[in-house]
Structure formats: C-alpha cells, structure tokens
JSON list of C-alpha atoms in Angstrom, two decimals:
[
{"chain": "A", "resi": 1, "resn": "MET", "atom": "CA", "xyz": [0.00, 0.06, 0.03]},
{"chain": "A", "resi": 2, "resn": "THR", "atom": "CA", "xyz": [1.35, 3.40, -0.89]},
{"chain": "A", "resi": 3, "resn": "ALA", "atom": "CA", "xyz": [1.71, 6.23, 1.63]},
{"chain": "A", "resi": 4, "resn": "ALA", "atom": "CA", "xyz": [-0.98, 8.15, -0.13]},
{"chain": "A", "resi": 5, "resn": "LYS", "atom": "CA", "xyz": [-3.43, 5.28, 0.11]},
{"chain": "A", "resi": 6, "resn": "ALA", "atom": "CA", "xyz": [-2.48, 4.59, 3.64]},
{"chain": "A", "resi": 7, "resn": "SER", "atom": "CA", "xyz": [-3.16, 8.21, 4.70]},
{"chain": "A", "resi": 8, "resn": "ALA", "atom": "CA", "xyz": [-6.42, 8.43, 2.76]},
{"chain": "A", "resi": 9, "resn": "LYS", "atom": "CA", "xyz": [-9.43, 8.00, 5.00]},
{"chain": "A", "resi": 10, "resn": "GLU", "atom": "CA", "xyz": [-12.83, 7.18, 3.68]},
{"chain": "A", "resi": 11, "resn": "ASN", "atom": "CA", "xyz": [-15.12, 10.10, 3.67]},
{"chain": "A", "resi": 12, "resn": "GLU", "atom": "CA", "xyz": [-18.96, 10.01, 3.23]},
{"chain": "A", "resi": 13, "resn": "TYR", "atom": "CA", "xyz": [-18.65, 11.88, -0.03]},
{"chain": "A", "resi": 14, "resn": "ASP", "atom": "CA", "xyz": [-16.43, 9.14, -1.50]},
{"chain": "A", "resi": 15, "resn": "ASP", "atom": "CA", "xyz": [-19.59, 7.12, -1.98]},
{"chain": "A", "resi": 16, "resn": "ILE", "atom": "CA", "xyz": [-21.10, 9.53, -4.55]},
{"chain": "A", "resi": 17, "resn": "PRO", "atom": "CA", "xyz": [-20.86, 7.93, -8.09]},
{"chain": "A", "resi": 18, "resn": "GLY", "atom": "CA", "xyz": [-18.69, 9.78, -10.55]},
{"chain": "A", "resi": 19, "resn": "THR", "atom": "CA", "xyz": [-17.64, 12.38, -8.03]},
{"chain": "A", "resi": 20, "resn": "PHE", "atom": "CA", "xyz": [-14.12, 13.16, -6.92]},
{"chain": "A", "resi": 21, "resn": "VAL", "atom": "CA", "xyz": [-14.28, 15.87, -4.21]},
{"chain": "A", "resi": 22, "resn": "PHE", "atom": "CA", "xyz": [-11.14, 18.11, -4.33]},
{"chain": "A", "resi": 23, "resn": "ASP", "atom": "CA", "xyz": [-10.27, 17.80, -0.68]},
{"chain": "A", "resi": 24, "resn": "ALA", "atom": "CA", "xyz": [-6.89, 18.23, 1.15]},
{"chain": "A", "resi": 25, "resn": "ASP", "atom": "CA", "xyz": [-5.77, 14.62, 0.42]},
{"chain": "A", "resi": 26, "resn": "ARG", "atom": "CA", "xyz": [-6.62, 14.90, -3.26]},
{"chain": "A", "resi": 27, "resn": "SER", "atom": "CA", "xyz": [-4.91, 18.24, -3.42]},
{"chain": "A", "resi": 28, "resn": "ARG", "atom": "CA", "xyz": [-1.67, 16.79, -2.02]},
{"chain": "A", "resi": 29, "resn": "ARG", "atom": "CA", "xyz": [-1.81, 13.93, -4.52]},
{"chain": "A", "resi": 30, "resn": "GLY", "atom": "CA", "xyz": [-2.50, 16.12, -7.44]},
{"chain": "A", "resi": 31, "resn": "TYR", "atom": "CA", "xyz": [-0.08, 18.95, -6.67]},
{"chain": "A", "resi": 32, "resn": "HIS", "atom": "CA", "xyz": [2.30, 18.25, -9.58]},
{"chain": "A", "resi": 33, "resn": "LEU", "atom": "CA", "xyz": [-0.54, 17.47, -12.02]},
{"chain": "A", "resi": 34, "resn": "ASN", "atom": "CA", "xyz": [-2.15, 20.83, -11.11]},
{"chain": "A", "resi": 35, "resn": "MET", "atom": "CA", "xyz": [1.16, 22.70, -11.44]},
{"chain": "A", "resi": 36, "resn": "PHE", "atom": "CA", "xyz": [1.55, 21.21, -14.91]},
{"chain": "A", "resi": 37, "resn": "CYS", "atom": "CA", "xyz": [-1.89, 22.45, -15.83]},
{"chain": "A", "resi": 38, "resn": "MET", "atom": "CA", "xyz": [-1.17, 25.89, -14.40]},
{"chain": "A", "resi": 39, "resn": "SER", "atom": "CA", "xyz": [2.03, 26.15, -16.36]},
{"chain": "A", "resi": 40, "resn": "LEU", "atom": "CA", "xyz": [-0.17, 26.15, -19.55]},
{"chain": "A", "resi": 41, "resn": "MET", "atom": "CA", "xyz": [-1.25, 29.67, -18.66]},
{"chain": "A", "resi": 42, "resn": "LYS", "atom": "CA", "xyz": [1.97, 30.94, -20.35]},
{"chain": "A", "resi": 43, "resn": "ALA", "atom": "CA", "xyz": [2.10, 30.92, -24.14]},
{"chain": "A", "resi": 44, "resn": "ASP", "atom": "CA", "xyz": [5.68, 29.68, -24.23]},
{"chain": "A", "resi": 45, "resn": "ASN", "atom": "CA", "xyz": [4.76, 26.65, -22.09]},
{"chain": "A", "resi": 46, "resn": "ARG", "atom": "CA", "xyz": [1.67, 25.88, -24.23]},
{"chain": "A", "resi": 47, "resn": "LYS", "atom": "CA", "xyz": [3.99, 25.96, -27.31]},
{"chain": "A", "resi": 48, "resn": "ALA", "atom": "CA", "xyz": [6.57, 23.68, -25.67]},
{"chain": "A", "resi": 49, "resn": "PHE", "atom": "CA", "xyz": [3.88, 21.29, -24.58]},
{"chain": "A", "resi": 50, "resn": "LYS", "atom": "CA", "xyz": [2.21, 21.06, -28.03]},
{"chain": "A", "resi": 51, "resn": "GLU", "atom": "CA", "xyz": [5.65, 20.50, -29.67]},
{"chain": "A", "resi": 52, "resn": "ASN", "atom": "CA", "xyz": [6.50, 17.44, -27.57]},
{"chain": "A", "resi": 53, "resn": "GLU", "atom": "CA", "xyz": [3.91, 16.61, -24.86]},
{"chain": "A", "resi": 54, "resn": "ALA", "atom": "CA", "xyz": [5.83, 13.68, -23.35]},
{"chain": "A", "resi": 55, "resn": "SER", "atom": "CA", "xyz": [9.01, 15.59, -23.08]},
{"chain": "A", "resi": 56, "resn": "TYR", "atom": "CA", "xyz": [7.28, 18.57, -21.52]},
{"chain": "A", "resi": 57, "resn": "LEU", "atom": "CA", "xyz": [5.73, 16.46, -18.86]},
{"chain": "A", "resi": 58, "resn": "ASP", "atom": "CA", "xyz": [9.23, 15.35, -17.76]},
{"chain": "A", "resi": 59, "resn": "ARG", "atom": "CA", "xyz": [9.43, 18.78, -16.10]},
{"chain": "A", "resi": 60, "resn": "PHE", "atom": "CA", "xyz": [6.91, 17.70, -13.47]},
{"chain": "A", "resi": 61, "resn": "ALA", "atom": "CA", "xyz": [7.06, 15.01, -10.74]},
{"chain": "A", "resi": 62, "resn": "LEU", "atom": "CA", "xyz": [3.94, 13.23, -12.07]},
{"chain": "A", "resi": 63, "resn": "THR", "atom": "CA", "xyz": [2.98, 9.67, -11.25]},
{"chain": "A", "resi": 64, "resn": "PRO", "atom": "CA", "xyz": [2.86, 7.26, -14.20]},
{"chain": "A", "resi": 65, "resn": "GLU", "atom": "CA", "xyz": [-0.99, 7.25, -13.88]},
{"chain": "A", "resi": 66, "resn": "GLN", "atom": "CA", "xyz": [-1.19, 11.03, -13.92]},
{"chain": "A", "resi": 67, "resn": "ARG", "atom": "CA", "xyz": [1.09, 11.22, -16.98]},
{"chain": "A", "resi": 68, "resn": "GLU", "atom": "CA", "xyz": [-1.02, 8.58, -18.76]},
{"chain": "A", "resi": 69, "resn": "ALA", "atom": "CA", "xyz": [-4.25, 10.42, -17.93]},
{"chain": "A", "resi": 70, "resn": "ILE", "atom": "CA", "xyz": [-2.89, 13.68, -19.27]},
{"chain": "A", "resi": 71, "resn": "LEU", "atom": "CA", "xyz": [-1.61, 12.19, -22.57]},
{"chain": "A", "resi": 72, "resn": "ALA", "atom": "CA", "xyz": [-4.90, 10.40, -23.05]},
{"chain": "A", "resi": 73, "resn": "ARG", "atom": "CA", "xyz": [-6.86, 13.52, -22.11]},
{"chain": "A", "resi": 74, "resn": "ASN", "atom": "CA", "xyz": [-8.79, 11.39, -19.60]},
{"chain": "A", "resi": 75, "resn": "TYR", "atom": "CA", "xyz": [-10.25, 14.26, -17.51]},
{"chain": "A", "resi": 76, "resn": "ASN", "atom": "CA", "xyz": [-12.20, 12.12, -15.10]},
{"chain": "A", "resi": 77, "resn": "ARG", "atom": "CA", "xyz": [-9.05, 10.09, -14.30]},
{"chain": "A", "resi": 78, "resn": "MET", "atom": "CA", "xyz": [-7.12, 13.32, -13.84]},
{"chain": "A", "resi": 79, "resn": "LEU", "atom": "CA", "xyz": [-9.73, 14.40, -11.25]},
{"chain": "A", "resi": 80, "resn": "GLU", "atom": "CA", "xyz": [-9.51, 11.05, -9.51]},
{"chain": "A", "resi": 81, "resn": "LEU", "atom": "CA", "xyz": [-5.70, 11.40, -9.35]},
{"chain": "A", "resi": 82, "resn": "GLY", "atom": "CA", "xyz": [-5.89, 14.78, -7.68]},
{"chain": "A", "resi": 83, "resn": "GLY", "atom": "CA", "xyz": [-6.50, 17.19, -10.57]},
{"chain": "A", "resi": 84, "resn": "ASN", "atom": "CA", "xyz": [-8.62, 20.19, -9.89]},
{"chain": "A", "resi": 85, "resn": "ILE", "atom": "CA", "xyz": [-11.28, 20.83, -12.56]},
{"chain": "A", "resi": 86, "resn": "TYR", "atom": "CA", "xyz": [-10.42, 24.47, -12.91]},
{"chain": "A", "resi": 87, "resn": "PHE", "atom": "CA", "xyz": [-6.69, 23.64, -13.50]},
{"chain": "A", "resi": 88, "resn": "THR", "atom": "CA", "xyz": [-7.38, 20.65, -15.81]},
{"chain": "A", "resi": 89, "resn": "ALA", "atom": "CA", "xyz": [-9.67, 22.90, -17.91]},
{"chain": "A", "resi": 90, "resn": "LYS", "atom": "CA", "xyz": [-6.44, 24.75, -18.86]},
{"chain": "A", "resi": 91, "resn": "LEU", "atom": "CA", "xyz": [-5.28, 21.61, -20.70]},
{"chain": "A", "resi": 92, "resn": "GLY", "atom": "CA", "xyz": [-8.61, 21.47, -22.59]},
{"chain": "A", "resi": 93, "resn": "ALA", "atom": "CA", "xyz": [-8.21, 25.13, -23.46]},
{"chain": "A", "resi": 94, "resn": "THR", "atom": "CA", "xyz": [-4.70, 24.44, -24.72]},
{"chain": "A", "resi": 95, "resn": "ASP", "atom": "CA", "xyz": [-6.24, 21.90, -27.04]},
{"chain": "A", "resi": 96, "resn": "GLY", "atom": "CA", "xyz": [-8.82, 24.55, -28.21]},
{"chain": "A", "resi": 97, "resn": "HIS", "atom": "CA", "xyz": [-11.81, 23.04, -26.27]},
{"chain": "A", "resi": 98, "resn": "SER", "atom": "CA", "xyz": [-14.49, 24.92, -24.36]},
{"chain": "A", "resi": 99, "resn": "PHE", "atom": "CA", "xyz": [-15.33, 23.96, -20.74]},
{"chain": "A", "resi": 100, "resn": "GLN", "atom": "CA", "xyz": [-18.71, 22.70, -22.13]},
{"chain": "A", "resi": 101, "resn": "HIS", "atom": "CA", "xyz": [-16.92, 20.38, -24.45]},
{"chain": "A", "resi": 102, "resn": "ILE", "atom": "CA", "xyz": [-14.74, 19.00, -21.72]},
{"chain": "A", "resi": 103, "resn": "ALA", "atom": "CA", "xyz": [-17.82, 18.52, -19.44]},
{"chain": "A", "resi": 104, "resn": "ALA", "atom": "CA", "xyz": [-19.64, 16.67, -22.21]},
{"chain": "A", "resi": 105, "resn": "ILE", "atom": "CA", "xyz": [-16.67, 14.30, -22.63]},
{"chain": "A", "resi": 106, "resn": "MET", "atom": "CA", "xyz": [-16.58, 13.74, -18.89]},
{"chain": "A", "resi": 107, "resn": "THR", "atom": "CA", "xyz": [-20.26, 12.79, -18.76]},
{"chain": "A", "resi": 108, "resn": "GLY", "atom": "CA", "xyz": [-20.11, 10.63, -21.89]},
{"chain": "A", "resi": 109, "resn": "SER", "atom": "CA", "xyz": [-22.48, 12.81, -23.95]},
{"chain": "A", "resi": 110, "resn": "THR", "atom": "CA", "xyz": [-22.37, 15.11, -26.85]},
{"chain": "A", "resi": 111, "resn": "GLN", "atom": "CA", "xyz": [-21.94, 18.80, -26.32]},
{"chain": "A", "resi": 112, "resn": "GLU", "atom": "CA", "xyz": [-25.47, 19.40, -27.54]},
{"chain": "A", "resi": 113, "resn": "ASP", "atom": "CA", "xyz": [-26.96, 16.72, -25.20]},
{"chain": "A", "resi": 114, "resn": "TYR", "atom": "CA", "xyz": [-24.90, 18.01, -22.24]},
{"chain": "A", "resi": 115, "resn": "ALA", "atom": "CA", "xyz": [-26.14, 21.59, -22.82]},
{"chain": "A", "resi": 116, "resn": "LYS", "atom": "CA", "xyz": [-29.75, 20.33, -23.03]},
{"chain": "A", "resi": 117, "resn": "MET", "atom": "CA", "xyz": [-29.32, 18.44, -19.76]},
{"chain": "A", "resi": 118, "resn": "MET", "atom": "CA", "xyz": [-27.92, 21.42, -17.93]},
{"chain": "A", "resi": 119, "resn": "LEU", "atom": "CA", "xyz": [-30.63, 23.78, -19.31]},
{"chain": "A", "resi": 120, "resn": "ALA", "atom": "CA", "xyz": [-33.23, 21.28, -18.10]},
{"chain": "A", "resi": 121, "resn": "GLY", "atom": "CA", "xyz": [-31.83, 21.43, -14.58]},
{"chain": "A", "resi": 122, "resn": "GLY", "atom": "CA", "xyz": [-28.92, 18.99, -14.64]},
{"chain": "A", "resi": 123, "resn": "ARG", "atom": "CA", "xyz": [-28.53, 15.27, -14.11]},
{"chain": "A", "resi": 124, "resn": "SER", "atom": "CA", "xyz": [-31.19, 13.50, -12.05]},
{"chain": "A", "resi": 125, "resn": "VAL", "atom": "CA", "xyz": [-30.12, 12.51, -8.54]},
{"chain": "A", "resi": 126, "resn": "GLU", "atom": "CA", "xyz": [-31.97, 9.17, -9.01]},
{"chain": "A", "resi": 127, "resn": "GLY", "atom": "CA", "xyz": [-29.39, 6.46, -9.30]},
{"chain": "A", "resi": 128, "resn": "ASN", "atom": "CA", "xyz": [-26.60, 8.93, -8.65]},
{"chain": "A", "resi": 129, "resn": "ARG", "atom": "CA", "xyz": [-26.67, 9.14, -4.86]},
{"chain": "A", "resi": 130, "resn": "SER", "atom": "CA", "xyz": [-24.49, 6.24, -3.70]},
{"chain": "A", "resi": 131, "resn": "ARG", "atom": "CA", "xyz": [-22.09, 3.59, -5.01]},
{"chain": "A", "resi": 132, "resn": "SER", "atom": "CA", "xyz": [-22.75, 1.38, -2.02]},
{"chain": "A", "resi": 133, "resn": "GLY", "atom": "CA", "xyz": [-26.59, 1.78, -1.94]},
{"chain": "A", "resi": 134, "resn": "ARG", "atom": "CA", "xyz": [-26.50, 3.99, 1.12]},
{"chain": "A", "resi": 135, "resn": "ASP", "atom": "CA", "xyz": [-28.29, 7.25, 0.68]},
{"chain": "A", "resi": 136, "resn": "ALA", "atom": "CA", "xyz": [-25.40, 9.59, 1.65]},
{"chain": "A", "resi": 137, "resn": "ALA", "atom": "CA", "xyz": [-27.36, 12.66, 0.43]},
{"chain": "A", "resi": 138, "resn": "ALA", "atom": "CA", "xyz": [-30.23, 11.92, 2.83]},
{"chain": "A", "resi": 139, "resn": "LYS", "atom": "CA", "xyz": [-27.84, 11.40, 5.74]},
{"chain": "A", "resi": 140, "resn": "SER", "atom": "CA", "xyz": [-26.06, 14.65, 5.00]},
{"chain": "A", "resi": 141, "resn": "ALA", "atom": "CA", "xyz": [-29.33, 16.59, 4.74]},
{"chain": "A", "resi": 142, "resn": "SER", "atom": "CA", "xyz": [-30.47, 15.10, 7.98]},
{"chain": "A", "resi": 143, "resn": "ARG", "atom": "CA", "xyz": [-27.26, 16.09, 9.67]},
{"chain": "A", "resi": 144, "resn": "ARG", "atom": "CA", "xyz": [-27.39, 19.66, 8.30]},
{"chain": "A", "resi": 145, "resn": "ALA", "atom": "CA", "xyz": [-30.98, 20.02, 9.50]},
{"chain": "A", "resi": 146, "resn": "GLY", "atom": "CA", "xyz": [-29.92, 18.79, 12.93]},
{"chain": "A", "resi": 147, "resn": "ALA", "atom": "CA", "xyz": [-27.13, 21.38, 13.01]},
{"chain": "A", "resi": 148, "resn": "LYS", "atom": "CA", "xyz": [-29.44, 24.11, 12.12]},
{"chain": "A", "resi": 149, "resn": "SER", "atom": "CA", "xyz": [-31.96, 23.24, 14.84]},
{"chain": "A", "resi": 150, "resn": "THR", "atom": "CA", "xyz": [-29.26, 23.27, 17.55]},
{"chain": "A", "resi": 151, "resn": "ALA", "atom": "CA", "xyz": [-27.98, 26.66, 16.40]},
{"chain": "A", "resi": 152, "resn": "LYS", "atom": "CA", "xyz": [-31.30, 28.30, 17.05]},
{"chain": "A", "resi": 153, "resn": "THR", "atom": "CA", "xyz": [-31.54, 30.89, 19.89]},
{"chain": "A", "resi": 154, "resn": "GLY", "atom": "CA", "xyz": [-34.68, 32.39, 21.19]},
{"chain": "A", "resi": 155, "resn": "GLY", "atom": "CA", "xyz": [-36.76, 30.70, 18.49]},
{"chain": "A", "resi": 156, "resn": "LYS", "atom": "CA", "xyz": [-34.78, 32.39, 15.64]},
{"chain": "A", "resi": 157, "resn": "SER", "atom": "CA", "xyz": [-31.90, 30.80, 13.79]},
{"chain": "A", "resi": 158, "resn": "SER", "atom": "CA", "xyz": [-28.52, 32.34, 14.47]},
{"chain": "A", "resi": 159, "resn": "LEU", "atom": "CA", "xyz": [-27.55, 31.36, 10.87]},
{"chain": "A", "resi": 160, "resn": "ARG", "atom": "CA", "xyz": [-28.92, 34.53, 9.21]},
{"chain": "A", "resi": 161, "resn": "PRO", "atom": "CA", "xyz": [-27.47, 36.10, 6.10]},
{"chain": "A", "resi": 162, "resn": "ALA", "atom": "CA", "xyz": [-25.24, 39.11, 6.64]},
{"chain": "A", "resi": 163, "resn": "ALA", "atom": "CA", "xyz": [-27.85, 41.41, 5.12]},
{"chain": "A", "resi": 164, "resn": "LYS", "atom": "CA", "xyz": [-30.32, 40.53, 7.87]},
{"chain": "A", "resi": 165, "resn": "LEU", "atom": "CA", "xyz": [-27.73, 41.42, 10.43]},
{"chain": "A", "resi": 166, "resn": "GLY", "atom": "CA", "xyz": [-27.46, 44.96, 9.03]},
{"chain": "A", "resi": 167, "resn": "LYS", "atom": "CA", "xyz": [-24.11, 44.27, 7.38]},
{"chain": "A", "resi": 168, "resn": "LYS", "atom": "CA", "xyz": [-23.04, 44.12, 3.75]},
{"chain": "A", "resi": 169, "resn": "ALA", "atom": "CA", "xyz": [-22.07, 40.56, 2.64]},
{"chain": "A", "resi": 170, "resn": "GLY", "atom": "CA", "xyz": [-18.34, 40.32, 2.77]},
{"chain": "A", "resi": 171, "resn": "SER", "atom": "CA", "xyz": [-17.96, 43.50, 4.82]},
{"chain": "A", "resi": 172, "resn": "LYS", "atom": "CA", "xyz": [-15.32, 43.60, 7.48]},
{"chain": "A", "resi": 173, "resn": "ARG", "atom": "CA", "xyz": [-17.04, 46.36, 9.35]},
{"chain": "A", "resi": 174, "resn": "GLY", "atom": "CA", "xyz": [-19.01, 45.62, 12.49]}
]
C-alpha cells in the first residue's frame, strides 16, 4: 500500500458515483498534475507542450498514472488522481476546447446533449446518490437539519445572512 493510500481516509462523499471531491488529500496527491496544468497559462509553455507533450511532462514529478491520464486527455481520471477541474480545464483550453466540451466528454455525452441536460436542470439524482446503496445525500441533509436546529436561539436561527444582520455581505465592518 502506498503512503497516499494509507493516509487516505474514507469520507462519506467518497460514496457519490462519478464524483471526486477536491479535498486536502486529493490536493496533495494532485499537486504536480495541477502545477503542470497551471504552467499552460503561459504561451511559451503551451507551445513547448504542444511541440512534444511527453518531453514537456518530464518537467513535473507526475505519477505514471497522472502522466498517462494527461496524454490520453482522460479528464475524469485526472480528477481522480488529484486534478482540480479548474486547473485541468487549462489543458482542454490548450487543445482549443471549451469547458462545455470537456464536461460533455466527462459525462459521456455530446456537447448538444450536455447543454440540453444542464438547461433542463442537470442530471437527475436518481441512481446517482451512492455507489454502495447507502443514501449519503439523505444522511447529509438530515445532519445539516440537525445542526441548524441546534443553532437556534430564542426561537430564531442564528444562521442568518449578513444582510439581515445589518451588514453588507463580505464587509469587514461591524
């Protein structure tokens, strides 16, 4: 077992099908993958990458799996291996693809079908809640509801938006 796997703990969100939450562990595992993607923000780096992709990747301490996923443009695998969607989108942009195009590839649909699905409200949660059959979403909602009820004071929730407190959202003034 590798050190990364040994340190990885199971989280409730790990049970959501097709979802790789970019948490601290995944961030650590994907550091070099994400630094590669960020390097593509510079025109000289994009040019060097396009001239010889495999050689350019030698600049980064990528795992063999990360390297393979990049060269294959397997975005879902990149996310699984620690890639951040906003960073990996820079690779897609380097290839001349829109974010919508990348998302369509990741969901196994055409760009047109992906756009229609999103305009219709997104993918149904039915059948997409849990790999193991547990309803993680319902458990999370129940836990959130419990947290809100314990935060109430004097019959009113203490979790009010800043505007209701007489403050501008994001304001540092008291």
